[in-house]
Amino acid sequence: MKTVALSLVTAAVGGVLLALEAIFEPARVGCAWHAAATFGLTLTLGGFLVGAVLVNAGAKWPATLRHVHGALAGALPVACLAYIPLLHVSEHVALDVVYLVVAIAFEEFFRAASLREKNRAGVGAVGLVVVSILISVFFFDVTLAPSRPWGSDMFPLYALVGAFGAGVGATVVVGAAGATTFRVTPAQASAWGRIELVATSLWAYCAFALYMLIWVADLPREVGFFVPRTAYAWAWTSLVLVALRFVVPFLVLVPRAPKQRWRVVGALGALMVVSHAIDCELWIVPSSASAPNVLDLGAFLVVGGACALTAALRFRRHAPLPAPPDVDRALAYESS
């Protein structure tokens, strides 16, 4: 009930800020909503990616939080609805709608398989490949529309890695907040901390590769994407992103001791979600605006609140923990 109320309050506050932006900065509303819809899509997609990766890795220890990232993925339909007003920028509207529908279908099949405890690996493996390919095309066609004609073959991987990290972060935040309900252990915290470390390091590698390849080539069409994002106020935003998304989590998570504390791992998870929102802002808004604006936060709160509300409602429909055998194996897990 607390999560539902908090989600409603978040969406309401976001609605007020969005209305103020529509009054005082009407030209920014479209790009702010585009960034927020991208955040919602990638965050909920991250829930699916986390589940599919873990089940195909054969991991048993994350079982106690399986329904958490499953519920996060369950908000994918709402996140896709946020993109409906933006499809007019697409050059292939019908195909992009199909891509989203197929992604939702795989998410629902995988979630149903997880709840039934059957065929999770098969659905997850196929879904991981199909959804990653389709959403990568969607990124090119719709998400990056404000930056045309810019394009990068590295960007879809960068975006998917960011989505995975945000999904991990959101899952860990819920696990840390509901430690008693989910019966989480320090060993599990250490394991989730290692996944956070991998996710943040992989994000940094992809970000460096994306920037380095374009910098080395020095082609005007490609460099144009980074020019506004490394100038004036957006340059400081980019530096803040690097600090929050990589430097701070990396320095905290490298030692062993902090990873064994759920409060630390949960705080870093929240930081990963917030920094992913900043990243989504940088993907979209600098192409249309010369500086950040706090009113852009309204769109993020509306979309984030709606996704959190949907995830909370879908989570409440089922038992918080999976079947006893999986939970027993998770509780018996010892971190090496």
CSV table of C-alpha atoms in Angstrom, one decimal:
chain,number,residue,atom,x,y,z
A,1,MET,CA,0.0,0.0,0.0
A,2,LYS,CA,2.9,2.4,0.8
A,3,THR,CA,4.4,1.8,-2.6
A,4,VAL,CA,1.1,2.4,-4.4
A,5,ALA,CA,0.6,5.7,-2.4
A,6,LEU,CA,4.1,6.8,-3.1
A,7,SER,CA,3.7,6.1,-6.8
A,8,LEU,CA,0.5,8.1,-7.0
A,9,VAL,CA,2.1,11.1,-5.1
A,10,THR,CA,5.2,10.9,-7.4
A,11,ALA,CA,3.0,11.0,-10.5
A,12,ALA,CA,0.9,13.8,-9.1
A,13,VAL,CA,3.9,16.0,-8.3
A,14,GLY,CA,5.2,15.2,-11.8
A,15,GLY,CA,2.0,16.2,-13.3
A,16,VAL,CA,2.2,19.6,-11.6
A,17,LEU,CA,5.7,20.2,-12.8
A,18,LEU,CA,4.8,19.1,-16.3
A,19,ALA,CA,1.9,21.5,-16.3
A,20,LEU,CA,4.2,24.3,-15.2
A,21,GLU,CA,6.6,23.5,-18.0
A,22,ALA,CA,3.8,23.5,-20.5
A,23,ILE,CA,3.0,27.1,-19.3
A,24,PHE,CA,6.5,28.6,-19.0
A,25,GLU,CA,8.5,26.4,-21.4
A,26,PRO,CA,6.1,24.9,-23.9
A,27,ALA,CA,8.8,24.3,-26.5
A,28,ARG,CA,10.5,21.8,-24.1
A,29,VAL,CA,7.6,19.7,-23.2
A,30,GLY,CA,7.9,17.4,-26.2
A,31,CYS,CA,11.6,16.6,-25.8
A,32,ALA,CA,11.2,16.3,-22.0
A,33,TRP,CA,8.4,13.7,-22.5
A,34,HIS,CA,10.5,11.9,-25.1
A,35,ALA,CA,13.4,11.6,-22.6
A,36,ALA,CA,11.0,10.4,-19.9
A,37,ALA,CA,9.3,7.9,-22.2
A,38,THR,CA,12.7,6.5,-23.1
A,39,PHE,CA,13.6,6.2,-19.4
A,40,GLY,CA,10.4,4.3,-18.7
A,41,LEU,CA,10.9,2.0,-21.7
A,42,THR,CA,14.5,1.2,-20.8
A,43,LEU,CA,13.9,0.9,-17.1
A,44,THR,CA,11.1,-1.7,-17.5
A,45,LEU,CA,12.9,-3.4,-20.3
A,46,GLY,CA,15.8,-3.7,-17.8
A,47,GLY,CA,13.6,-5.8,-15.5
A,48,PHE,CA,13.1,-8.2,-18.4
A,49,LEU,CA,16.8,-8.3,-19.2
A,50,VAL,CA,17.8,-8.9,-15.6
A,51,GLY,CA,15.4,-11.9,-15.4
A,52,ALA,CA,16.4,-13.4,-18.7
A,53,VAL,CA,20.1,-13.0,-18.1
A,54,LEU,CA,19.9,-14.6,-14.6
A,55,VAL,CA,17.7,-17.5,-15.6
A,56,ASN,CA,20.0,-18.4,-18.5
A,57,ALA,CA,23.0,-18.1,-16.3
A,58,GLY,CA,21.4,-20.8,-14.1
A,59,ALA,CA,21.6,-18.6,-11.0
A,60,LYS,CA,19.5,-19.9,-8.0
A,61,TRP,CA,20.6,-17.3,-5.4
A,62,PRO,CA,18.5,-14.4,-6.8
A,63,ALA,CA,15.2,-16.3,-6.4
A,64,THR,CA,13.9,-14.2,-3.5
A,65,LEU,CA,13.8,-11.1,-5.7
A,66,ARG,CA,12.6,-12.9,-8.9
A,67,HIS,CA,9.1,-11.4,-8.6
A,68,VAL,CA,10.5,-8.0,-8.1
A,69,HIS,CA,12.3,-7.6,-11.4
A,70,GLY,CA,9.4,-9.6,-12.9
A,71,ALA,CA,7.0,-6.9,-11.7
A,72,LEU,CA,9.3,-4.2,-13.0
A,73,ALA,CA,9.2,-5.8,-16.4
A,74,GLY,CA,5.4,-6.1,-16.0
A,75,ALA,CA,5.2,-2.3,-16.3
A,76,LEU,CA,6.6,-2.5,-19.9
A,77,PRO,CA,3.1,-2.1,-21.5
A,78,VAL,CA,2.6,1.2,-19.6
A,79,ALA,CA,6.1,2.4,-20.6
A,80,CYS,CA,5.3,1.6,-24.2
A,81,LEU,CA,2.0,3.6,-24.0
A,82,ALA,CA,4.1,6.7,-23.1
A,83,TYR,CA,5.7,6.4,-26.5
A,84,ILE,CA,2.5,6.5,-28.4
A,85,PRO,CA,2.4,10.4,-28.7
A,86,LEU,CA,6.0,10.2,-30.0
A,87,LEU,CA,5.5,7.7,-32.9
A,88,HIS,CA,4.9,10.5,-35.3
A,89,VAL,CA,8.6,11.1,-35.5
A,90,SER,CA,9.1,7.5,-36.7
A,91,GLU,CA,9.7,6.8,-40.4
A,92,HIS,CA,8.1,3.3,-40.0
A,93,VAL,CA,5.3,3.7,-37.5
A,94,ALA,CA,3.6,0.4,-38.1
A,95,LEU,CA,6.8,-1.6,-37.7
A,96,ASP,CA,7.7,0.3,-34.6
A,97,VAL,CA,4.3,-0.6,-33.1
A,98,VAL,CA,4.9,-4.2,-34.0
A,99,TYR,CA,8.3,-4.1,-32.3
A,100,LEU,CA,6.8,-2.8,-29.1
A,101,VAL,CA,4.0,-5.4,-29.2
A,102,VAL,CA,6.4,-8.3,-29.7
A,103,ALA,CA,8.6,-7.0,-26.8
A,104,ILE,CA,5.5,-6.9,-24.6
A,105,ALA,CA,4.5,-10.4,-25.7
A,106,PHE,CA,7.9,-11.9,-24.8
A,107,GLU,CA,7.9,-10.0,-21.5
A,108,GLU,CA,4.4,-11.4,-20.6
A,109,PHE,CA,5.4,-14.9,-21.7
A,110,PHE,CA,8.5,-14.8,-19.6
A,111,ARG,CA,6.8,-13.4,-16.6
A,112,ALA,CA,4.1,-16.1,-16.9
A,113,ALA,CA,6.7,-18.8,-17.2
A,114,SER,CA,8.5,-17.4,-14.1
A,115,LEU,CA,5.3,-17.5,-12.1
A,116,ARG,CA,4.6,-21.1,-13.2
A,117,GLU,CA,8.2,-22.1,-12.6
A,118,LYS,CA,8.3,-23.7,-16.0
A,119,ASN,CA,10.2,-23.1,-19.3
A,120,ARG,CA,11.8,-19.9,-18.0
A,121,ALA,CA,15.2,-20.6,-19.6
A,122,GLY,CA,13.8,-21.3,-23.1
A,123,VAL,CA,11.5,-18.2,-23.2
A,124,GLY,CA,14.2,-16.1,-21.6
A,125,ALA,CA,16.8,-17.1,-24.1
A,126,VAL,CA,14.7,-16.5,-27.2
A,127,GLY,CA,13.2,-13.4,-25.8
A,128,LEU,CA,16.6,-11.9,-24.9
A,129,VAL,CA,17.7,-12.2,-28.5
A,130,VAL,CA,14.5,-11.1,-30.2
A,131,VAL,CA,13.7,-8.3,-27.9
A,132,SER,CA,17.3,-6.9,-27.9
A,133,ILE,CA,17.3,-6.9,-31.7
A,134,LEU,CA,13.8,-5.3,-32.1
A,135,ILE,CA,14.4,-2.7,-29.4
A,136,SER,CA,17.7,-1.8,-31.0
A,137,VAL,CA,15.9,-1.0,-34.3
A,138,PHE,CA,13.3,1.0,-32.3
A,139,PHE,CA,16.1,3.0,-30.7
A,140,PHE,CA,17.4,4.0,-34.1
A,141,ASP,CA,13.9,4.8,-35.6
A,142,VAL,CA,12.2,6.6,-32.7
A,143,THR,CA,14.5,7.3,-29.7
A,144,LEU,CA,17.2,8.9,-31.7
A,145,ALA,CA,14.8,10.8,-34.0
A,146,PRO,CA,15.7,14.2,-32.6
A,147,SER,CA,19.4,13.6,-33.4
A,148,ARG,CA,18.9,12.7,-37.1
A,149,PRO,CA,20.9,12.2,-39.2
A,150,TRP,CA,23.3,11.0,-36.4
A,151,GLY,CA,23.6,7.3,-35.9
A,152,SER,CA,26.0,4.9,-34.2
A,153,ASP,CA,26.1,1.1,-34.3
A,154,MET,CA,27.4,1.2,-30.8
A,155,PHE,CA,24.4,3.1,-29.4
A,156,PRO,CA,21.9,0.2,-29.1
A,157,LEU,CA,24.4,-1.8,-27.0
A,158,TYR,CA,25.1,1.2,-24.9
A,159,ALA,CA,21.4,1.8,-24.3
A,160,LEU,CA,20.7,-1.9,-23.5
A,161,VAL,CA,23.6,-2.0,-21.0
A,162,GLY,CA,22.2,1.1,-19.4
A,163,ALA,CA,18.7,-0.5,-19.2
A,164,PHE,CA,20.2,-3.6,-17.6
A,165,GLY,CA,22.0,-1.5,-15.0
A,166,ALA,CA,18.8,0.4,-14.3
A,167,GLY,CA,16.9,-2.8,-13.9
A,168,VAL,CA,19.5,-4.2,-11.5
A,169,GLY,CA,19.4,-0.9,-9.5
A,170,ALA,CA,15.6,-0.9,-9.2
A,171,THR,CA,15.5,-4.5,-8.1
A,172,VAL,CA,18.1,-4.0,-5.5
A,173,VAL,CA,16.4,-0.8,-4.2
A,174,VAL,CA,13.2,-2.8,-3.6
A,175,GLY,CA,15.1,-5.7,-2.0
A,176,ALA,CA,16.9,-3.4,0.4
A,177,ALA,CA,13.7,-1.6,1.3
A,178,GLY,CA,11.8,-4.9,2.0
A,179,ALA,CA,14.7,-6.9,3.5
A,180,THR,CA,12.4,-8.7,5.9
A,181,THR,CA,9.7,-9.5,3.3
A,182,PHE,CA,12.2,-10.9,0.8
A,183,ARG,CA,14.4,-12.6,3.4
A,184,VAL,CA,17.5,-11.3,1.8
A,185,THR,CA,20.9,-12.2,3.2
A,186,PRO,CA,24.4,-10.5,3.3
A,187,ALA,CA,25.6,-13.1,0.8
A,188,GLN,CA,22.9,-12.1,-1.6
A,189,ALA,CA,23.7,-8.5,-1.1
A,190,SER,CA,27.3,-9.3,-2.0
A,191,ALA,CA,26.2,-11.1,-5.2
A,192,TRP,CA,23.9,-8.2,-6.2
A,193,GLY,CA,26.7,-5.8,-5.5
A,194,ARG,CA,29.0,-7.7,-7.9
A,195,ILE,CA,26.3,-7.5,-10.6
A,196,GLU,CA,26.1,-3.7,-9.9
A,197,LEU,CA,29.8,-3.5,-10.3
A,198,VAL,CA,29.7,-5.4,-13.6
A,199,ALA,CA,26.8,-3.3,-14.9
A,200,THR,CA,28.4,0.0,-14.1
A,201,SER,CA,31.8,-1.1,-15.5
A,202,LEU,CA,30.2,-2.4,-18.7
A,203,TRP,CA,28.3,0.9,-19.0
A,204,ALA,CA,31.5,2.9,-18.7
A,205,TYR,CA,33.2,0.7,-21.3
A,206,CYS,CA,30.4,1.1,-23.8
A,207,ALA,CA,30.2,4.9,-23.1
A,208,PHE,CA,34.0,5.2,-23.7
A,209,ALA,CA,33.8,3.1,-26.9
A,210,LEU,CA,30.9,5.1,-28.2
A,211,TYR,CA,32.8,8.4,-27.6
A,212,MET,CA,36.2,7.1,-28.7
A,213,LEU,CA,35.1,5.7,-32.0
A,214,ILE,CA,33.4,8.9,-33.0
A,215,TRP,CA,36.3,11.1,-31.7
A,216,VAL,CA,38.8,9.0,-33.7
A,217,ALA,CA,36.8,9.1,-36.9
A,218,ASP,CA,36.1,12.8,-36.6
A,219,LEU,CA,33.3,12.8,-39.1
A,220,PRO,CA,31.1,16.0,-39.0
A,221,ARG,CA,27.8,14.0,-39.1
A,222,GLU,CA,28.9,11.9,-36.1
A,223,VAL,CA,30.6,14.5,-34.1
A,224,GLY,CA,27.5,16.7,-34.2
A,225,PHE,CA,25.9,14.5,-31.6
A,226,PHE,CA,28.5,15.3,-29.0
A,227,VAL,CA,29.0,19.0,-29.7
A,228,PRO,CA,25.9,20.2,-27.7
A,229,ARG,CA,26.4,17.5,-25.0
A,230,THR,CA,29.9,18.7,-24.2
A,231,ALA,CA,29.3,22.4,-24.3
A,232,TYR,CA,28.2,24.8,-21.5
A,233,ALA,CA,25.7,23.5,-19.0
A,234,TRP,CA,25.3,20.1,-20.7
A,235,ALA,CA,29.0,19.5,-20.3
A,236,TRP,CA,28.6,19.7,-16.5
A,237,THR,CA,25.6,17.4,-16.7
A,238,SER,CA,27.7,14.9,-18.6
A,239,LEU,CA,30.4,15.1,-16.0
A,240,VAL,CA,27.8,14.5,-13.2
A,241,LEU,CA,26.6,11.5,-15.1
A,242,VAL,CA,30.0,9.9,-15.3
A,243,ALA,CA,30.6,10.6,-11.6
A,244,LEU,CA,27.2,9.1,-10.5
A,245,ARG,CA,27.0,6.3,-13.0
A,246,PHE,CA,30.6,5.0,-12.8
A,247,VAL,CA,33.1,6.7,-10.5
A,248,VAL,CA,31.1,6.6,-7.3
A,249,PRO,CA,29.6,3.1,-7.7
A,250,PHE,CA,33.0,1.7,-8.9
A,251,LEU,CA,35.0,3.1,-6.0
A,252,VAL,CA,32.4,1.9,-3.4
A,253,LEU,CA,31.8,-1.6,-4.9
A,254,VAL,CA,35.4,-2.7,-5.6
A,255,PRO,CA,36.1,-3.4,-1.9
A,256,ARG,CA,34.4,-6.5,-0.5
A,257,ALA,CA,32.9,-5.2,2.7
A,258,PRO,CA,30.5,-2.5,1.3
A,259,LYS,CA,28.9,-5.1,-1.0
A,260,GLN,CA,27.8,-7.2,2.0
A,261,ARG,CA,25.6,-4.3,3.3
A,262,TRP,CA,22.1,-4.1,1.9
A,263,ARG,CA,21.9,-0.4,2.7
A,264,VAL,CA,25.0,0.4,0.7
A,265,VAL,CA,24.0,-1.8,-2.2
A,266,GLY,CA,20.5,-0.4,-2.2
A,267,ALA,CA,21.7,3.2,-2.1
A,268,LEU,CA,23.9,2.5,-5.1
A,269,GLY,CA,21.0,0.9,-6.8
A,270,ALA,CA,19.0,4.1,-6.4
A,271,LEU,CA,22.0,6.0,-7.7
A,272,MET,CA,22.1,3.8,-10.8
A,273,VAL,CA,18.4,4.5,-11.5
A,274,VAL,CA,18.7,8.3,-11.1
A,275,SER,CA,21.9,8.4,-13.2
A,276,HIS,CA,20.1,6.4,-15.9
A,277,ALA,CA,17.4,9.1,-16.0
A,278,ILE,CA,20.1,11.7,-16.4
A,279,ASP,CA,21.5,9.6,-19.2
A,280,CYS,CA,18.1,9.5,-21.0
A,281,GLU,CA,17.9,13.2,-20.6
A,282,LEU,CA,21.2,13.6,-22.4
A,283,TRP,CA,20.2,11.3,-25.2
A,284,ILE,CA,17.3,13.4,-26.2
A,285,VAL,CA,17.0,17.0,-24.8
A,286,PRO,CA,20.4,18.6,-25.8
A,287,SER,CA,19.4,18.2,-29.5
A,288,SER,CA,16.5,20.7,-28.8
A,289,ALA,CA,17.5,22.8,-25.8
A,290,SER,CA,20.7,24.7,-24.8
A,291,ALA,CA,20.6,23.9,-21.1
A,292,PRO,CA,19.0,21.6,-18.5
A,293,ASN,CA,15.8,22.7,-16.8
A,294,VAL,CA,14.4,21.4,-13.5
A,295,LEU,CA,10.9,21.3,-14.9
A,296,ASP,CA,12.0,18.4,-17.2
A,297,LEU,CA,11.8,16.4,-14.0
A,298,GLY,CA,8.0,16.5,-14.2
A,299,ALA,CA,7.8,14.2,-17.2
A,300,PHE,CA,10.1,11.7,-15.5
A,301,LEU,CA,8.1,11.7,-12.4
A,302,VAL,CA,4.8,11.1,-14.3
A,303,VAL,CA,6.2,8.2,-16.3
A,304,GLY,CA,8.2,6.8,-13.4
A,305,GLY,CA,5.3,7.0,-11.1
A,306,ALA,CA,3.0,5.3,-13.6
A,307,CYS,CA,5.5,2.5,-14.1
A,308,ALA,CA,6.1,2.1,-10.4
A,309,LEU,CA,2.3,2.0,-9.7
A,310,THR,CA,1.8,-0.7,-12.4
A,311,ALA,CA,4.7,-2.8,-11.1
A,312,ALA,CA,3.4,-2.5,-7.5
A,313,LEU,CA,-0.1,-3.6,-8.5
A,314,ARG,CA,1.1,-6.5,-10.6
A,315,PHE,CA,3.5,-7.6,-7.8
A,316,ARG,CA,0.6,-7.6,-5.2
A,317,ARG,CA,-1.3,-10.2,-7.3
A,318,HIS,CA,1.1,-12.9,-6.4
A,319,ALA,CA,3.0,-14.2,-3.4
A,320,PRO,CA,6.1,-12.1,-2.7
A,321,LEU,CA,8.4,-15.2,-2.8
A,322,PRO,CA,8.6,-18.1,-5.3
A,323,ALA,CA,8.1,-21.7,-4.5
A,324,PRO,CA,9.9,-23.0,-1.3
A,325,PRO,CA,12.6,-25.1,-3.0
A,326,ASP,CA,14.0,-22.0,-4.9
A,327,VAL,CA,13.8,-19.9,-1.8
A,328,ASP,CA,15.6,-22.5,0.3
A,329,ARG,CA,18.4,-22.7,-2.3
A,330,ALA,CA,18.6,-18.9,-2.3
A,331,LEU,CA,18.8,-18.7,1.5
A,332,ALA,CA,21.5,-21.4,1.6
A,333,TYR,CA,23.7,-19.4,-0.9
A,334,GLU,CA,27.1,-18.4,0.5
A,335,SER,CA,29.2,-15.7,-1.2
A,336,SER,CA,32.7,-16.7,-2.1
